[in-house]
PDB file of N, CA and C in Angstrom:
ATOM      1  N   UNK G   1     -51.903-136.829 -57.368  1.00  0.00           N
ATOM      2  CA  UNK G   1     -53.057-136.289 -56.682  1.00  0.00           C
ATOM      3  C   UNK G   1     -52.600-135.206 -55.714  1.00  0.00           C
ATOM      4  N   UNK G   2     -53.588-133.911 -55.336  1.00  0.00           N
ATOM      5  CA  UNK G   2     -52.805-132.882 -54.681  1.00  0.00           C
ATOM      6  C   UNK G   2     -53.342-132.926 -53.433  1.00  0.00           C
ATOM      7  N   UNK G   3     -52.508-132.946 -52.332  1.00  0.00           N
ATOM      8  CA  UNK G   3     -53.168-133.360 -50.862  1.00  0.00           C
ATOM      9  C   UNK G   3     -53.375-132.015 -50.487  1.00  0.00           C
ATOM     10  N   UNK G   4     -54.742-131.829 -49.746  1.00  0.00           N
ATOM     11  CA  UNK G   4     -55.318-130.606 -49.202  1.00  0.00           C
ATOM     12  C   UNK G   4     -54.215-130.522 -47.735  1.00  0.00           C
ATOM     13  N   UNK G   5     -54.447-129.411 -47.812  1.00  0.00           N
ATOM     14  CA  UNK G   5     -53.563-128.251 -46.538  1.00  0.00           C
ATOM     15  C   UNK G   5     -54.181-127.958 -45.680  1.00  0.00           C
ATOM     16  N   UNK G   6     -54.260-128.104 -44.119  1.00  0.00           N
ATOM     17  CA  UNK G   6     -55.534-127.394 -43.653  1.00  0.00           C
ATOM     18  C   UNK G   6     -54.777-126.577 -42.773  1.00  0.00           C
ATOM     19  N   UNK G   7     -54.437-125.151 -42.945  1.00  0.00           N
ATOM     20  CA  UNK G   7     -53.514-123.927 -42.291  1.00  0.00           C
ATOM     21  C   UNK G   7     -53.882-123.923 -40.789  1.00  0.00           C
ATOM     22  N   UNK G   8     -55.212-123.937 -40.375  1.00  0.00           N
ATOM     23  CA  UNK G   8     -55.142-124.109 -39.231  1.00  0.00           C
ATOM     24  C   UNK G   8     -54.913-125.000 -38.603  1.00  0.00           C
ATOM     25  N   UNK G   9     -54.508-126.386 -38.806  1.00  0.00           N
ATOM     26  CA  UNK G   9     -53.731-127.556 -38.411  1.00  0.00           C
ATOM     27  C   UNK G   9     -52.572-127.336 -38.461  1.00  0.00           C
ATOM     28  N   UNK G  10     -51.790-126.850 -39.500  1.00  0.00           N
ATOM     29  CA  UNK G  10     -50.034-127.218 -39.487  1.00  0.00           C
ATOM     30  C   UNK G  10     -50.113-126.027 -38.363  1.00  0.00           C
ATOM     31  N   UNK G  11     -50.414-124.488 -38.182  1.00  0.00           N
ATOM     32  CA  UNK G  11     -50.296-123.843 -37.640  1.00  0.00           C
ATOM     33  C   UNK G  11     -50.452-124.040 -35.937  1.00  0.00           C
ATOM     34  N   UNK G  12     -51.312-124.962 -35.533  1.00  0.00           N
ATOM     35  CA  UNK G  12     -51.104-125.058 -34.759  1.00  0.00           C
ATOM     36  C   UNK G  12     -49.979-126.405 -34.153  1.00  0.00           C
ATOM     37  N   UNK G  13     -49.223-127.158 -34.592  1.00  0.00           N
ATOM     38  CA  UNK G  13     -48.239-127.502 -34.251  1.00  0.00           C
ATOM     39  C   UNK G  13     -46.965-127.130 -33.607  1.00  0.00           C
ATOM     40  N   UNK G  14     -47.073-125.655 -34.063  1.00  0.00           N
ATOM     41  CA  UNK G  14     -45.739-125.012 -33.760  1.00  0.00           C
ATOM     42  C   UNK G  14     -46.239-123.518 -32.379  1.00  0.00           C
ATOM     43  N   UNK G  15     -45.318-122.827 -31.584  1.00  0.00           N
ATOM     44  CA  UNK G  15     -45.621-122.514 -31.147  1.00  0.00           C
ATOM     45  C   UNK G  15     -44.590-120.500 -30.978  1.00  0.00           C
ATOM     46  N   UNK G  16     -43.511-121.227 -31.858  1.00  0.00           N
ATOM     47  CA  UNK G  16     -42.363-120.139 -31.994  1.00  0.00           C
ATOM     48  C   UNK G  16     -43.236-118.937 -33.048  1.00  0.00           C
ATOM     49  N   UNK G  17     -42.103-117.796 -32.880  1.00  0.00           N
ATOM     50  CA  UNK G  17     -43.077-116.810 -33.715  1.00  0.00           C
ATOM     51  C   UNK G  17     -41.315-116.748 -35.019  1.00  0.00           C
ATOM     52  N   UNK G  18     -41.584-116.067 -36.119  1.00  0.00           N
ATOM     53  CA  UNK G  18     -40.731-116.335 -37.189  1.00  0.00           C
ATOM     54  C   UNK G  18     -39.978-117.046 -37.443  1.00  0.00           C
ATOM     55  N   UNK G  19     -40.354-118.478 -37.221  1.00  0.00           N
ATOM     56  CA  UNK G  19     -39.867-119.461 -38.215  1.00  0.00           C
ATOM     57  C   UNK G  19     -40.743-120.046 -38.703  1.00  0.00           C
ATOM     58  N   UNK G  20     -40.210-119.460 -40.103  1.00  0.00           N
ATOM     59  CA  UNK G  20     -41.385-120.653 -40.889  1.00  0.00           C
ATOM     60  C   UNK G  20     -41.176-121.628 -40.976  1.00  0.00           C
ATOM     61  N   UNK G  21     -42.262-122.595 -41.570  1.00  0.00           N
ATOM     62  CA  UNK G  21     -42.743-123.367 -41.909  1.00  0.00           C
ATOM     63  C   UNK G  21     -42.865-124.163 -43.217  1.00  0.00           C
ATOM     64  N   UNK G  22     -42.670-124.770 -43.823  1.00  0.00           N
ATOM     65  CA  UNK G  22     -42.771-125.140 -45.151  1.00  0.00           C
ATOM     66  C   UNK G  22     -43.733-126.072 -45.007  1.00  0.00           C
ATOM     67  N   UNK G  23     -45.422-125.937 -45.816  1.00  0.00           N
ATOM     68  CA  UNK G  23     -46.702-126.808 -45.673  1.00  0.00           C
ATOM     69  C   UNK G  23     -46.818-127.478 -46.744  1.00  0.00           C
ATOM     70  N   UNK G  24     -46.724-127.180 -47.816  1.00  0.00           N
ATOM     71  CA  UNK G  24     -46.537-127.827 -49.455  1.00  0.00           C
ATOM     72  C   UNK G  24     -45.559-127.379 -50.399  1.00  0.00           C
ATOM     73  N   UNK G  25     -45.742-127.837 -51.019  1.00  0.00           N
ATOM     74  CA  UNK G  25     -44.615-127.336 -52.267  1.00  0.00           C
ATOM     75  C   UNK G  25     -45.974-127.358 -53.503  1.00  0.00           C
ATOM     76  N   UNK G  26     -45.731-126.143 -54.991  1.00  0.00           N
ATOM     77  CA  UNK G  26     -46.257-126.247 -55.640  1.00  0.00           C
ATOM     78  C   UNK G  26     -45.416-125.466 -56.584  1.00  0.00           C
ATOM     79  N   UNK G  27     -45.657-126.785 -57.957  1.00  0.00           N
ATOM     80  CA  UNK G  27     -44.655-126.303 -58.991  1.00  0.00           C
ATOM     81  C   UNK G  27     -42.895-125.479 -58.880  1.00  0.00           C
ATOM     82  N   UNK G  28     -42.741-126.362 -57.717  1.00  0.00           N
ATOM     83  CA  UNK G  28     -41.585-125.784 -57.476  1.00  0.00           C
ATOM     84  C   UNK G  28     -41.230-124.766 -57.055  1.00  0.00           C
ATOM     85  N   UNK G  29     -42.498-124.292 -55.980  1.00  0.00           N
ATOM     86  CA  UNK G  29     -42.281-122.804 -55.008  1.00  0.00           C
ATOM     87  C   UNK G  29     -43.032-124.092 -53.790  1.00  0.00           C
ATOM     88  N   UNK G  30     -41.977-123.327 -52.547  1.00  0.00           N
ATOM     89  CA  UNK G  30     -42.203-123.522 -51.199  1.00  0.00           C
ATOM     90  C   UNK G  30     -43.540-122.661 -50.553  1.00  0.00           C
ATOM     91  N   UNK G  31     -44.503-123.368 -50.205  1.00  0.00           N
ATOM     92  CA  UNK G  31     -45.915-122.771 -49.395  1.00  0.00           C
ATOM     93  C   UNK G  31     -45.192-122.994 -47.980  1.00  0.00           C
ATOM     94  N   UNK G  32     -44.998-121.369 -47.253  1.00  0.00           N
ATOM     95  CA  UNK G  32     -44.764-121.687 -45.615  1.00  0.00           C
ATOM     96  C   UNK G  32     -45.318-120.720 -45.002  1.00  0.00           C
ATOM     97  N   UNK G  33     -45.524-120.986 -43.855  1.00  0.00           N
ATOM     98  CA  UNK G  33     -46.443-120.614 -43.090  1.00  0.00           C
ATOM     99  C   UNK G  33     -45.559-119.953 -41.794  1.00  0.00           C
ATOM    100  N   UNK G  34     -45.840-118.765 -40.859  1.00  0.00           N
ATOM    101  CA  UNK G  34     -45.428-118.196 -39.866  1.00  0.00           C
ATOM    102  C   UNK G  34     -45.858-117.411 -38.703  1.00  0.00           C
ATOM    103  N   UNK G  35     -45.667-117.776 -37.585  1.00  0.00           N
ATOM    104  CA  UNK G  35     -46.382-116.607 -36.301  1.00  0.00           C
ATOM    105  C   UNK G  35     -45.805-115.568 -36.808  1.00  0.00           C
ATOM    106  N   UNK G  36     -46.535-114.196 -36.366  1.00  0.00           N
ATOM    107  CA  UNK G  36     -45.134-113.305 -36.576  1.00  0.00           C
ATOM    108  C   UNK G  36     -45.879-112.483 -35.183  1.00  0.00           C
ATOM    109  N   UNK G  37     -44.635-111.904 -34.855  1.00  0.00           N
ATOM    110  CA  UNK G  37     -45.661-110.753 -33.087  1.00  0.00           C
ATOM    111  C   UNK G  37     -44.046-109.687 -32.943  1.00  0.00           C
ATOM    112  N   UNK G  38     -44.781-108.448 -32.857  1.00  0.00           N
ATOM    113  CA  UNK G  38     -44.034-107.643 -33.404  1.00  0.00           C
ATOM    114  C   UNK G  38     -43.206-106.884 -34.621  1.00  0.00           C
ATOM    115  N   UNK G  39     -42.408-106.067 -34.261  1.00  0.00           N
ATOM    116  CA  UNK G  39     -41.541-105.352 -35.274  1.00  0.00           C
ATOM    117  C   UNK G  39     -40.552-106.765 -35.796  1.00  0.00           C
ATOM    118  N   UNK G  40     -40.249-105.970 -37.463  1.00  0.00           N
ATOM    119  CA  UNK G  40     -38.869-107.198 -37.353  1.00  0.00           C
ATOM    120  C   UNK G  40     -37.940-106.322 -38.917  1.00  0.00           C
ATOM    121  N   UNK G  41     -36.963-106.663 -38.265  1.00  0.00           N
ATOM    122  CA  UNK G  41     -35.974-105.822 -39.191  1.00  0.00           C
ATOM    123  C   UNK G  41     -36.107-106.008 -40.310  1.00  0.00           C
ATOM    124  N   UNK G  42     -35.809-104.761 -41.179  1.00  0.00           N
ATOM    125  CA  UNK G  42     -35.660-104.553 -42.758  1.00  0.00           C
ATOM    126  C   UNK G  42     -34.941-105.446 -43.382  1.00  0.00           C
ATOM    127  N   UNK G  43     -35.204-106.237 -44.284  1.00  0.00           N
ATOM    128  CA  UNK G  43     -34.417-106.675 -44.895  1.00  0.00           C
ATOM    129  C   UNK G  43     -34.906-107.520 -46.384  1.00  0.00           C
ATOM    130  N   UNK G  44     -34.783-108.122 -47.412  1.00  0.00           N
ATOM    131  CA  UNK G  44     -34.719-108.051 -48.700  1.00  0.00           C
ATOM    132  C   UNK G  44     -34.513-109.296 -49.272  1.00  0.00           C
ATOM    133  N   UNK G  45     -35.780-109.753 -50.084  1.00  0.00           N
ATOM    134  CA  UNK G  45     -35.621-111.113 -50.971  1.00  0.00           C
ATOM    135  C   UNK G  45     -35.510-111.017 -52.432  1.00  0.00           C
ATOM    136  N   UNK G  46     -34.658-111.791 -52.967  1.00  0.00           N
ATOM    137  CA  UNK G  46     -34.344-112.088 -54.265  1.00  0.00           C
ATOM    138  C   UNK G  46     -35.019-112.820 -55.294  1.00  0.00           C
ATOM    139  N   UNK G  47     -36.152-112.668 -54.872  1.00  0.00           N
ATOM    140  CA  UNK G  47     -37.532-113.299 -55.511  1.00  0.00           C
ATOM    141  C   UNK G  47     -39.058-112.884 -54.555  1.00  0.00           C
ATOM    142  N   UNK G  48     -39.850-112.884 -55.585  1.00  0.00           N
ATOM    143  CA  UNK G  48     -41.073-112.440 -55.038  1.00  0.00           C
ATOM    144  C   UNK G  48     -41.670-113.376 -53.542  1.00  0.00           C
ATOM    145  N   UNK G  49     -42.215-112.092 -52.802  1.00  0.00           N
ATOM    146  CA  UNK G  49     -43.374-113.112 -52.140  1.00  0.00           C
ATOM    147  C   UNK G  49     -44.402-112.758 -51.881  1.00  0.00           C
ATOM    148  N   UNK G  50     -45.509-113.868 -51.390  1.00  0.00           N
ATOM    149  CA  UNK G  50     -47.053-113.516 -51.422  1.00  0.00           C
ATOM    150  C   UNK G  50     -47.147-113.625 -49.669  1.00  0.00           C
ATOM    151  N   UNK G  51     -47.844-112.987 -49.257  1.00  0.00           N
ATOM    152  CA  UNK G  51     -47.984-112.759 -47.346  1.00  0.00           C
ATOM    153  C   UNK G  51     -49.637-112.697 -47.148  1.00  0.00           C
ATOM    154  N   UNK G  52     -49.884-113.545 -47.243  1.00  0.00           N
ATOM    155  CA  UNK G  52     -51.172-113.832 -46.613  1.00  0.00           C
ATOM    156  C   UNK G  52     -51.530-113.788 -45.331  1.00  0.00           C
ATOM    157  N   UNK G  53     -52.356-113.253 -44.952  1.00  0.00           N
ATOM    158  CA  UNK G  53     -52.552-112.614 -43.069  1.00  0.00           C
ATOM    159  C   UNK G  53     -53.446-113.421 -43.155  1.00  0.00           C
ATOM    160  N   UNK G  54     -53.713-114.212 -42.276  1.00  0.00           N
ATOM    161  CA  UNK G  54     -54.562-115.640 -41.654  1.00  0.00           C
ATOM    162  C   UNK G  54     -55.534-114.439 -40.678  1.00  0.00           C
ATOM    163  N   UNK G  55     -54.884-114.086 -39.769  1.00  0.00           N
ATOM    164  CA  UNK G  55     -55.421-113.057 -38.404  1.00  0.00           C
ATOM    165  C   UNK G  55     -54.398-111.960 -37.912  1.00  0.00           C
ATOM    166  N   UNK G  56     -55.261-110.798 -37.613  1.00  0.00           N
ATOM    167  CA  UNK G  56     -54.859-109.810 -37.135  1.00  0.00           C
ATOM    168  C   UNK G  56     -54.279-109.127 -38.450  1.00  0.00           C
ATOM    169  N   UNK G  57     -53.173-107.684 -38.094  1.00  0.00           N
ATOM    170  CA  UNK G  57     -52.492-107.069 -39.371  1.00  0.00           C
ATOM    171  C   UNK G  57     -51.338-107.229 -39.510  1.00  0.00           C
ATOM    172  N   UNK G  58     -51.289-107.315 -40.687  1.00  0.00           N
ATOM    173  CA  UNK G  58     -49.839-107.321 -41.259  1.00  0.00           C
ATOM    174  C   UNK G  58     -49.424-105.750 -41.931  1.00  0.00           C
ATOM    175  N   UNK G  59     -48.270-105.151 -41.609  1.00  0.00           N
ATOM    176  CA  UNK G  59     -47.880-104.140 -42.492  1.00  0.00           C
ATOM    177  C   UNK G  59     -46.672-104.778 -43.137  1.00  0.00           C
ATOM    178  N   UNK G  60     -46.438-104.254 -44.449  1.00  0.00           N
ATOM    179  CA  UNK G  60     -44.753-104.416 -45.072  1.00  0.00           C
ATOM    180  C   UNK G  60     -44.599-103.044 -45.663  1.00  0.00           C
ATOM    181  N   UNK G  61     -43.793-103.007 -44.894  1.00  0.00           N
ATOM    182  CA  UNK G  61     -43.107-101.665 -45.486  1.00  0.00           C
ATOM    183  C   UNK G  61     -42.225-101.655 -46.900  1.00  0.00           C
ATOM    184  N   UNK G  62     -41.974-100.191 -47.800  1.00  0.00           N
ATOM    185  CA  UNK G  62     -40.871-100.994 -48.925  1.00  0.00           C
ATOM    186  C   UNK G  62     -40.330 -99.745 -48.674  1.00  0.00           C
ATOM    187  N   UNK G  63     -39.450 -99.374 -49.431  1.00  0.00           N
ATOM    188  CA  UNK G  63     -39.093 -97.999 -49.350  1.00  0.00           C
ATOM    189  C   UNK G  63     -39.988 -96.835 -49.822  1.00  0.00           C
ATOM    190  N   UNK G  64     -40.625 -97.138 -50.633  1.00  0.00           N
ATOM    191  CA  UNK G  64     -41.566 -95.781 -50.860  1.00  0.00           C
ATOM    192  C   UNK G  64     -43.384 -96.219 -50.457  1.00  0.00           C
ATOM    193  N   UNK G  65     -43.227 -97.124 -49.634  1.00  0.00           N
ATOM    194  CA  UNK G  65     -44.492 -97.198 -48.898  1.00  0.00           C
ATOM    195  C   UNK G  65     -44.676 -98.198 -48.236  1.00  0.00           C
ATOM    196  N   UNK G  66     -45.680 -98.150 -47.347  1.00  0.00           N
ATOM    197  CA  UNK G  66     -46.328 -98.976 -46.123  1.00  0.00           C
ATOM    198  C   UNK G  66     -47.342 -99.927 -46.948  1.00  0.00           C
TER     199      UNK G  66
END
């Protein structure tokens, strides 16, 4: 059976800004969750990811665009 998530609950547990979180697991990908406030250095994953903005904006930069 798949237990519901409620983002604004785990989210508020924590109070740090970039560390995530890990809220579920599905099919063998990690669901995590993160404050983020401010700039934060360039840098590069070896598998895809999905960035869901809860509130406020998110930019990601890549090399050939914002």
């Amino acid at each position: 059976m798949v237990e519901k998530v409620v983002l604004a609950d785990k989210f508020a547990t924590f109070t740090e800004y970039w560390a995530p979180r890990i809220v579920a697991r599905y099919e063998g990908h990690e669901v995590r969750i993160a404050k983020l406030d401010g700039e934060f250095d360039w840098h590069s994953h070896t598998h895809d990811e999905l960035f869901l903005c809860i509130s406020g904006e998110l930019e990601v930069e890549s090399r050939d665009r914002t």
